[in-house]
Structures are given as structure tokens and as C-alpha cells.
Coordinates of C-alpha atoms in Angstrom, one line a residue:
V1 CA 26.8 -10.7 76.4
L2 CA 30.1 -12.7 76.4
Q3 CA 28.4 -15.8 77.9
N4 CA 25.7 -15.7 75.3
L5 CA 28.3 -15.3 72.5
S6 CA 30.2 -18.2 73.9
Q7 CA 27.1 -20.4 73.4
T8 CA 26.8 -19.5 69.8
P9 CA 28.3 -22.5 67.9
V10 CA 28.3 -20.8 64.5
L11 CA 30.3 -17.9 65.8
R12 CA 32.8 -20.2 67.5
E13 CA 33.3 -22.3 64.4
L14 CA 33.7 -19.2 62.2
L15 CA 36.3 -17.7 64.5
K16 CA 38.1 -21.1 64.7
E17 CA 38.3 -21.1 60.9
A18 CA 39.1 -17.3 60.6
K19 CA 42.1 -17.5 63.0
M20 CA 44.1 -19.1 60.2
P21 CA 45.5 -16.6 57.7
D22 CA 44.2 -16.7 54.1
T23 CA 41.3 -19.0 55.0
T24 CA 38.2 -19.5 52.8
V25 CA 35.0 -19.8 54.7
K26 CA 31.8 -21.3 53.2
I27 CA 28.6 -19.7 54.6
D28 CA 25.6 -21.8 53.8
S29 CA 22.0 -20.7 54.5
P30 CA 19.6 -23.4 53.4
E31 CA 16.7 -21.8 55.2
L32 CA 17.2 -18.6 53.1
F33 CA 17.3 -20.5 49.8
V34 CA 20.5 -18.7 48.7
E35 CA 23.6 -20.2 47.2
P36 CA 26.5 -20.9 49.6
Q37 CA 28.9 -18.0 49.8
L38 CA 32.7 -18.5 49.7
I39 CA 34.6 -15.7 51.5
K40 CA 38.3 -15.4 51.6
L41 CA 39.6 -14.0 54.9
D42 CA 42.9 -12.2 55.5
Q43 CA 44.9 -12.4 58.6
P44 CA 42.6 -11.8 61.6
G45 CA 43.1 -8.6 63.6
P46 CA 43.9 -8.4 67.3
L47 CA 40.3 -8.0 68.5
T48 CA 39.2 -11.1 66.4
L49 CA 42.1 -13.1 67.8
A50 CA 41.3 -12.0 71.4
M51 CA 37.6 -13.0 70.9
Y52 CA 38.6 -16.4 69.5
Q53 CA 41.0 -16.9 72.5
F54 CA 38.4 -15.9 75.0
L55 CA 35.7 -18.1 73.5
T56 CA 38.1 -21.0 73.4
E57 CA 39.0 -20.5 77.1
M58 CA 35.2 -20.4 78.0
Q59 CA 34.6 -23.7 76.3
E60 CA 37.8 -25.6 77.4
T61 CA 38.6 -24.3 80.8
K62 CA 37.8 -26.5 83.8
K63 CA 39.2 -24.1 86.4
G64 CA 35.9 -22.2 86.6
V65 CA 36.8 -18.6 86.3
V66 CA 37.8 -17.0 82.9
T67 CA 38.6 -13.3 82.7
P68 CA 38.3 -11.4 79.4
K69 CA 41.2 -9.2 80.2
E70 CA 42.9 -9.3 76.7
L71 CA 39.5 -9.1 75.0
F72 CA 38.5 -6.1 77.1
A73 CA 41.9 -4.4 76.3
Q74 CA 41.2 -4.8 72.6
V75 CA 37.7 -3.5 72.9
C76 CA 39.0 -0.4 74.7
K77 CA 41.4 0.2 71.9
K78 CA 38.5 0.3 69.4
A79 CA 36.0 2.1 71.7
I80 CA 37.8 4.4 74.2
R81 CA 34.5 4.9 76.1
F82 CA 35.0 1.5 77.8
K83 CA 38.3 2.6 79.5
G84 CA 38.0 3.5 83.1
Y85 CA 35.6 0.7 84.1
Q86 CA 32.5 2.9 84.2
Q87 CA 29.2 1.3 83.8
Q88 CA 28.2 0.7 80.2
D89 CA 25.2 -1.0 78.6
S90 CA 25.7 -4.6 77.5
H91 CA 24.2 -3.8 74.0
E92 CA 26.8 -1.1 73.6
L93 CA 29.6 -3.7 74.3
L94 CA 28.0 -6.1 71.8
R95 CA 27.8 -3.4 69.2
Y96 CA 31.4 -2.2 69.6
L97 CA 32.7 -5.8 69.8
L98 CA 31.0 -6.9 66.6
D99 CA 31.7 -3.7 64.7
G100 CA 35.3 -3.8 65.7
M101 CA 35.7 -7.4 64.5
R102 CA 33.9 -6.5 61.3
A103 CA 36.2 -3.6 60.7
E104 CA 39.2 -6.0 60.9
E105 CA 37.9 -8.1 58.1

């Protein structure tokens, strides 16, 4: 899931813009034929910042191995079911990760 998210350019760009407090983001969807939306964002929360940091490391690191330790810690704070390193479904991680970031908006 995290590897797939790291290869999503729109997500990386939005997180890059969102990490700055009081940022206004323009969301343009020409294929949907709707007017561009301007959204003012507050200070990002800890899960959003951890996600941004992880995706940045995935893109910029030349050392080979990147561990999502801080991101996982933040996910565990939002979804206690992930504590204890028991096996979980990847779609559950994706859901809790995106829901947690959305709740921080």
C-alpha cells in the first residue's frame, strides 16, 4: 500500500503543499468539467506530516531501505488495532491511513 501511495504524484504534490501552515491548494479536474476548487488548509496534523516525511524518504533515499516507523506509530495512535504487529489487511491500513489524514484536515 505504501509503495503504491509513494508512486502517486498527485498525493505527493498535495502533501508537499499541505505541509506548510495556512496553505491554499488549487484542485483542478479538467476531465470532470468542474471549476477549480481553492481549499485553505490549516496546520497539518502529525499523521499527515509523518506521511509526507515517509513519501519524501521513499522518493529521495538512495540507501535502499526505508522504514515507516514514525508513520506506523501515528497510524497506531489513530487505529489501536494495528498495535502489536498482528497481521492486518492492506486495505484496512489504507482506509485508516486516509481516514486519519482526512480527520486532521
